[in-house]
CSV table of N, CA, C and O in Angstrom, one decimal:
chain,number,residue,atom,x,y,z
A,966,MET,N,146.9,78.9,133.7
A,966,MET,CA,145.5,78.8,134.1
A,966,MET,C,144.9,77.5,133.5
A,966,MET,O,145.0,77.3,132.3
A,967,ARG,N,144.2,76.8,134.3
A,967,ARG,CA,143.6,75.5,133.9
A,967,ARG,C,142.1,75.9,133.4
A,967,ARG,O,141.5,76.7,134.0
A,968,LEU,N,141.7,75.1,132.4
A,968,LEU,CA,140.3,75.3,132.0
A,968,LEU,C,139.4,74.2,132.5
A,968,LEU,O,139.8,73.0,132.5
A,969,HIS,N,138.3,74.5,133.2
A,969,HIS,CA,137.5,73.6,133.7
A,969,HIS,C,136.1,73.8,133.2
A,969,HIS,O,135.4,74.9,133.6
A,970,PRO,N,135.5,73.0,132.4
A,970,PRO,CA,136.1,71.7,131.9
A,970,PRO,C,137.0,72.0,130.7
A,970,PRO,O,136.8,73.1,130.1
A,971,PRO,N,137.8,71.1,130.3
A,971,PRO,CA,138.6,71.2,129.1
A,971,PRO,C,137.7,71.3,127.9
A,971,PRO,O,136.6,70.8,127.9
A,972,ARG,N,138.2,72.0,126.8
A,972,ARG,CA,137.4,72.2,125.7
A,972,ARG,C,138.3,71.7,124.4
A,972,ARG,O,139.5,71.8,124.5
A,973,THR,N,137.6,71.3,123.4
A,973,THR,CA,138.4,71.0,122.1
A,973,THR,C,138.7,72.3,121.5
A,973,THR,O,138.2,73.4,121.7
A,974,ALA,N,139.9,72.2,120.7
A,974,ALA,CA,140.3,73.3,119.9
A,974,ALA,C,139.2,73.7,118.9
A,974,ALA,O,138.9,75.0,118.8
A,975,GLU,N,138.5,72.8,118.4
A,975,GLU,CA,137.3,73.1,117.5
A,975,GLU,C,136.2,73.9,118.2
A,975,GLU,O,135.6,74.9,117.7
A,976,ASP,N,135.9,73.5,119.5
A,976,ASP,CA,134.9,74.3,120.3
A,976,ASP,C,135.3,75.6,120.6
A,976,ASP,O,134.5,76.6,120.5
A,977,LEU,N,136.6,75.9,120.9
A,977,LEU,CA,137.1,77.2,121.2
A,977,LEU,C,137.1,78.0,120.0
A,977,LEU,O,136.7,79.3,120.0
A,978,ALA,N,137.5,77.5,118.8
A,978,ALA,CA,137.4,78.2,117.6
A,978,ALA,C,136.0,78.7,117.2
A,978,ALA,O,135.8,79.8,116.9
A,979,ALA,N,135.1,77.8,117.4
A,979,ALA,CA,133.6,78.1,117.1
A,979,ALA,C,133.2,79.3,118.0
A,979,ALA,O,132.4,80.2,117.6
A,980,GLN,N,133.6,79.3,119.3
A,980,GLN,CA,133.2,80.3,120.3
A,980,GLN,C,133.6,81.6,119.9
A,980,GLN,O,132.9,82.6,120.2
A,981,ILE,N,134.8,81.8,119.3
A,981,ILE,CA,135.4,83.1,118.9
A,981,ILE,C,135.1,83.4,117.4
A,981,ILE,O,135.6,84.4,116.9
A,982,GLY,N,134.5,82.5,116.7
A,982,GLY,CA,134.2,82.7,115.2
A,982,GLY,C,135.5,82.6,114.4
A,982,GLY,O,135.7,83.3,113.4
A,983,ALA,N,136.3,81.7,114.8
A,983,ALA,CA,137.7,81.5,114.1
A,983,ALA,C,137.7,80.2,113.4
A,983,ALA,O,136.7,79.3,113.5
A,984,THR,N,138.8,79.8,112.7
A,984,THR,CA,139.0,78.6,112.0
A,984,THR,C,140.0,77.7,112.7
A,984,THR,O,141.0,78.2,113.0
A,985,ALA,N,139.7,76.5,112.9
A,985,ALA,CA,140.6,75.6,113.6
A,985,ALA,C,141.1,74.6,112.5
A,985,ALA,O,140.3,74.2,111.6
A,986,LYS,N,142.3,74.3,112.5
A,986,LYS,CA,143.0,73.3,111.6
A,986,LYS,C,143.9,72.4,112.3
A,986,LYS,O,144.3,72.7,113.5
A,987,GLY,N,144.2,71.3,111.7
A,987,GLY,CA,145.1,70.3,112.4
A,987,GLY,C,144.2,69.3,113.2
A,987,GLY,O,143.1,69.0,112.9
A,988,ASN,N,144.7,68.9,114.4
A,988,ASN,CA,144.1,68.0,115.3
A,988,ASN,C,143.0,68.8,116.1
A,988,ASN,O,143.3,69.1,117.3
A,989,THR,N,141.9,69.2,115.5
A,989,THR,CA,140.9,70.0,116.2
A,989,THR,C,140.1,69.3,117.3
A,989,THR,O,139.5,70.1,118.0
A,990,SER,N,140.3,68.1,117.4
A,990,SER,CA,139.5,67.4,118.5
A,990,SER,C,140.4,67.3,119.8
A,990,SER,O,140.0,66.9,120.8
A,991,ILE,N,141.7,67.8,119.7
A,991,ILE,CA,142.5,67.8,120.8
A,991,ILE,C,141.9,68.7,122.0
A,991,ILE,O,141.4,69.7,121.7
A,992,LEU,N,142.1,68.3,123.2
A,992,LEU,CA,141.6,69.0,124.4
A,992,LEU,C,142.5,70.1,124.8
A,992,LEU,O,143.8,69.8,125.0
A,993,VAL,N,141.9,71.2,125.0
A,993,VAL,CA,142.8,72.4,125.6
A,993,VAL,C,142.5,72.4,127.1
A,993,VAL,O,141.2,72.4,127.5
A,994,THR,N,143.5,72.1,127.9
A,994,THR,CA,143.3,71.9,129.4
A,994,THR,C,143.8,73.2,130.0
A,994,THR,O,143.5,73.3,131.3
A,995,GLY,N,144.4,74.1,129.4
A,995,GLY,CA,144.9,75.3,130.0
A,995,GLY,C,145.4,76.4,129.1
A,995,GLY,O,145.5,76.1,127.9
A,996,LEU,N,145.6,77.5,129.7
A,996,LEU,CA,146.2,78.7,128.9
A,996,LEU,C,147.5,79.0,129.6
A,996,LEU,O,147.6,79.0,130.8
A,997,ASN,N,148.5,79.4,128.8
A,997,ASN,CA,149.7,79.7,129.4
A,997,ASN,C,150.6,80.6,128.5
A,997,ASN,O,150.3,80.7,127.3
A,998,GLU,N,151.5,81.3,129.0
A,998,GLU,CA,152.4,82.2,128.2
A,998,GLU,C,153.4,81.3,127.6
A,998,GLU,O,153.8,80.2,128.1
A,999,ILE,N,154.1,81.7,126.5
A,999,ILE,CA,155.0,80.9,125.7
A,999,ILE,C,156.2,80.3,126.5
A,999,ILE,O,156.5,79.1,126.3
A,1000,ASN,N,156.7,80.9,127.5
A,1000,ASN,CA,157.8,80.3,128.2
A,1000,ASN,C,157.4,79.3,129.4
A,1000,ASN,O,158.2,78.9,130.1
A,1001,ARG,N,156.1,79.2,129.5
A,1001,ARG,CA,155.5,78.2,130.6
A,1001,ARG,C,154.6,77.1,130.1
A,1001,ARG,O,154.0,76.4,130.8
A,1002,VAL,N,154.4,77.1,128.8
A,1002,VAL,CA,153.4,76.2,128.3
A,1002,VAL,C,153.9,74.7,128.5
A,1002,VAL,O,155.0,74.4,128.6
A,1003,GLU,N,152.8,73.9,128.5
A,1003,GLU,CA,153.1,72.4,128.6
A,1003,GLU,C,151.9,71.8,127.8
A,1003,GLU,O,151.0,72.4,127.3
A,1004,ALA,N,152.1,70.5,127.6
A,1004,ALA,CA,151.1,69.8,126.8
A,1004,ALA,C,149.7,70.0,127.3
A,1004,ALA,O,149.5,70.0,128.5
A,1005,GLY,N,148.8,70.3,126.4
A,1005,GLY,CA,147.4,70.6,126.8
A,1005,GLY,C,147.1,72.0,126.8
A,1005,GLY,O,146.0,72.5,126.7
A,1006,ASP,N,148.1,72.9,126.8
A,1006,ASP,CA,148.0,74.3,126.9
A,1006,ASP,C,147.7,74.9,125.5
A,1006,ASP,O,148.2,74.5,124.5
A,1007,LEU,N,147.0,76.1,125.6
A,1007,LEU,CA,146.8,76.9,124.4
A,1007,LEU,C,147.7,78.1,124.6
A,1007,LEU,O,147.9,78.6,125.7
A,1008,VAL,N,148.5,78.5,123.5
A,1008,VAL,CA,149.3,79.8,123.6
A,1008,VAL,C,148.9,80.6,122.3
A,1008,VAL,O,148.5,80.1,121.4
A,1009,PHE,N,149.1,82.0,122.4
A,1009,PHE,CA,148.8,82.8,121.3
A,1009,PHE,C,150.2,83.3,120.8
A,1009,PHE,O,151.2,83.4,121.5
A,1010,VAL,N,150.1,83.6,119.5
A,1010,VAL,CA,151.2,84.3,118.8
A,1010,VAL,C,150.6,85.2,117.7
A,1010,VAL,O,149.8,84.8,117.1
A,1011,ASP,N,151.2,86.5,117.7
A,1011,ASP,CA,150.6,87.4,116.8
A,1011,ASP,C,151.7,88.2,116.0
A,1011,ASP,O,151.5,89.3,115.4
A,1012,HIS,N,152.9,87.7,116.0
A,1012,HIS,CA,154.0,88.3,115.3
A,1012,HIS,C,154.9,87.2,114.7
A,1012,HIS,O,155.3,86.2,115.3
A,1013,GLU,N,155.2,87.4,113.4
A,1013,GLU,CA,156.0,86.4,112.7
A,1013,GLU,C,157.3,86.0,113.3
A,1013,GLU,O,157.7,84.8,113.2
A,1014,LYS,N,157.9,86.9,114.1
A,1014,LYS,CA,159.1,86.7,114.7
A,1014,LYS,C,159.1,85.5,115.7
A,1014,LYS,O,160.1,84.7,115.9
A,1015,TYR,N,157.9,85.3,116.3
A,1015,TYR,CA,157.7,84.2,117.3
A,1015,TYR,C,156.8,83.0,116.8
A,1015,TYR,O,156.6,82.1,117.6
A,1016,TYR,N,156.4,83.0,115.6
A,1016,TYR,CA,155.7,81.8,115.0
A,1016,TYR,C,156.4,80.5,115.3
A,1016,TYR,O,155.8,79.6,115.9
A,1017,ASP,N,157.7,80.4,114.9
A,1017,ASP,CA,158.4,79.1,115.2
A,1017,ASP,C,158.4,78.7,116.6
A,1017,ASP,O,158.2,77.6,116.9
A,1018,LYS,N,158.7,79.7,117.5
A,1018,LYS,CA,158.8,79.4,118.9
A,1018,LYS,C,157.5,78.8,119.4
A,1018,LYS,O,157.4,77.8,120.1
A,1019,ALA,N,156.3,79.4,119.0
A,1019,ALA,CA,155.0,79.0,119.5
A,1019,ALA,C,154.7,77.5,118.9
A,1019,ALA,O,154.2,76.7,119.5
A,1020,LEU,N,154.9,77.6,117.5
A,1020,LEU,CA,154.5,76.2,116.9
A,1020,LEU,C,155.3,75.1,117.3
A,1020,LEU,O,154.9,74.0,117.4
A,1021,ASN,N,156.5,75.3,117.8
A,1021,ASN,CA,157.4,74.2,118.1
A,1021,ASN,C,157.5,74.2,119.8
A,1021,ASN,O,158.3,73.3,120.3
A,1022,SER,N,156.6,74.9,120.4
A,1022,SER,CA,156.6,74.8,121.9
A,1022,SER,C,155.8,73.6,122.4
A,1022,SER,O,155.3,72.8,121.5
A,1023,ALA,N,155.7,73.4,123.7
A,1023,ALA,CA,155.0,72.2,124.2
A,1023,ALA,C,153.5,72.4,124.1
A,1023,ALA,O,152.8,71.5,124.2
A,1024,ALA,N,153.0,73.6,123.8
A,1024,ALA,CA,151.6,73.9,123.6
A,1024,ALA,C,151.0,73.0,122.5
A,1024,ALA,O,151.7,72.8,121.5
A,1025,THR,N,149.8,72.5,122.8
A,1025,THR,CA,149.2,71.6,121.8
A,1025,THR,C,148.2,72.4,120.9
A,1025,THR,O,147.8,71.8,119.9
A,1026,THR,N,147.9,73.5,121.3
A,1026,THR,CA,147.0,74.4,120.5
A,1026,THR,C,147.6,75.9,120.4
A,1026,THR,O,147.9,76.4,121.5
A,1027,ILE,N,147.7,76.3,119.2
A,1027,ILE,CA,148.2,77.7,119.0
A,1027,ILE,C,147.3,78.6,118.3
A,1027,ILE,O,146.6,78.3,117.3
A,1028,LEU,N,147.0,79.7,119.0
A,1028,LEU,CA,146.0,80.8,118.5
A,1028,LEU,C,146.9,81.7,117.7
A,1028,LEU,O,147.9,82.3,118.3
A,1029,ILE,N,146.8,81.8,116.4
A,1029,ILE,CA,147.6,82.5,115.5
A,1029,ILE,C,146.9,83.4,114.5
A,1029,ILE,O,145.7,83.1,114.3
A,1030,ASN,N,147.5,84.4,114.0
A,1030,ASN,CA,146.8,85.3,113.1
A,1030,ASN,C,147.2,85.1,111.6
A,1030,ASN,O,147.0,86.0,110.8
A,1031,LYS,N,147.8,84.0,111.3
A,1031,LYS,CA,148.2,83.6,109.9
A,1031,LYS,C,147.9,82.1,109.7
A,1031,LYS,O,148.2,81.3,110.6
A,1032,GLU,N,147.5,81.8,108.5
A,1032,GLU,CA,147.2,80.4,108.2
A,1032,GLU,C,148.6,79.8,108.0
A,1032,GLU,O,149.3,80.2,107.1
A,1033,VAL,N,149.0,78.8,108.7
A,1033,VAL,CA,150.3,78.0,108.6
A,1033,VAL,C,149.9,76.6,108.7
A,1033,VAL,O,148.8,76.2,109.0
A,1034,GLU,N,150.9,75.8,108.3
A,1034,GLU,CA,150.7,74.3,108.4
A,1034,GLU,C,150.7,74.0,109.9
A,1034,GLU,O,151.7,74.3,110.6
A,1035,PRO,N,149.7,73.3,110.5
A,1035,PRO,CA,149.8,72.8,111.9
A,1035,PRO,C,150.8,71.8,112.1
A,1035,PRO,O,150.9,71.0,111.3
A,1036,PRO,N,151.6,72.0,113.1
A,1036,PRO,CA,152.5,70.9,113.5
A,1036,PRO,C,151.8,69.5,113.7
A,1036,PRO,O,150.6,69.6,114.2
A,1037,ALA,N,152.5,68.5,113.5
A,1037,ALA,CA,151.9,67.1,113.7
A,1037,ALA,C,151.3,67.0,115.1
A,1037,ALA,O,152.1,67.3,116.1
A,1038,GLY,N,150.1,66.5,115.2
A,1038,GLY,CA,149.4,66.3,116.4
A,1038,GLY,C,148.9,67.5,117.2
A,1038,GLY,O,148.2,67.3,118.2
A,1039,LYS,N,149.2,68.7,116.6
A,1039,LYS,CA,148.7,70.0,117.2
A,1039,LYS,C,147.5,70.6,116.5
A,1039,LYS,O,147.3,70.2,115.3
A,1040,ALA,N,146.9,71.6,117.0
A,1040,ALA,CA,145.8,72.3,116.4
A,1040,ALA,C,146.2,73.8,116.4
A,1040,ALA,O,147.0,74.2,117.3
A,1041,ILE,N,145.8,74.5,115.3
A,1041,ILE,CA,145.9,75.9,115.3
A,1041,ILE,C,144.6,76.5,115.2
A,1041,ILE,O,143.7,75.9,114.6
A,1042,ILE,N,144.4,77.6,115.8
A,1042,ILE,CA,143.1,78.4,115.7
A,1042,ILE,C,143.5,79.7,115.0
A,1042,ILE,O,144.4,80.5,115.6
A,1043,ILE,N,143.0,80.0,113.8
A,1043,ILE,CA,143.4,81.2,113.1
A,1043,ILE,C,142.3,82.3,113.3
A,1043,ILE,O,141.2,82.1,113.1
A,1044,CYS,N,142.8,83.5,113.8
A,1044,CYS,CA,142.0,84.6,114.0
A,1044,CYS,C,142.8,85.9,113.8
A,1044,CYS,O,144.0,85.9,113.7
A,1045,THR,N,142.1,87.0,113.6
A,1045,THR,CA,142.7,88.3,113.3
A,1045,THR,C,143.5,89.0,114.5
A,1045,THR,O,144.3,89.6,114.4
A,1046,ASP,N,142.9,88.6,115.8
A,1046,ASP,CA,143.5,89.2,117.0
A,1046,ASP,C,143.8,88.2,118.0
A,1046,ASP,O,143.0,88.1,118.9
A,1047,PRO,N,144.8,87.4,117.9
A,1047,PRO,CA,145.1,86.3,118.9
A,1047,PRO,C,145.2,86.8,120.2
A,1047,PRO,O,144.7,86.1,121.2
A,1048,CYS,N,145.9,87.9,120.5
A,1048,CYS,CA,146.1,88.5,121.8
A,1048,CYS,C,144.7,88.8,122.5
A,1048,CYS,O,144.4,88.4,123.6
A,1049,GLY,N,143.9,89.6,121.7
A,1049,GLY,CA,142.6,89.9,122.2
A,1049,GLY,C,141.7,88.7,122.6
A,1049,GLY,O,141.0,88.6,123.6
A,1050,GLU,N,141.7,87.7,121.7
A,1050,GLU,CA,140.9,86.5,121.9
A,1050,GLU,C,141.5,85.7,123.0
A,1050,GLU,O,140.6,85.1,123.9
A,1051,TYR,N,142.7,85.6,123.2
A,1051,TYR,CA,143.3,84.9,124.3
A,1051,TYR,C,142.9,85.5,125.6
A,1051,TYR,O,142.6,84.9,126.6
A,1052,ASN,N,142.9,86.9,125.7
A,1052,ASN,CA,142.6,87.6,126.9
A,1052,ASN,C,141.1,87.5,127.2
A,1052,ASN,O,140.8,87.6,128.4
A,1053,LYS,N,140.2,87.2,126.3
A,1053,LYS,CA,138.8,87.0,126.6
A,1053,LYS,C,138.6,85.8,127.4
A,1053,LYS,O,137.8,85.5,128.1
């Protein structure tokens, strides 16, 4: 799903009352599931088993429930319920 207009990771984090880290000025241009993400997409992850897959995916913004080191050039948005926030 494409976002119109695109929003920065920092703006999205503020909207949901979460914390953004890393490249927070990066534009989020879409939302997608982990197996379909591309550059500009936001993906969520809420289980440690899938952290590496999400963090190393093509997604440039990751909605996550644990504070981790953001991958180079990417943003993370830390919240308690990534799935719920993603679905909003």
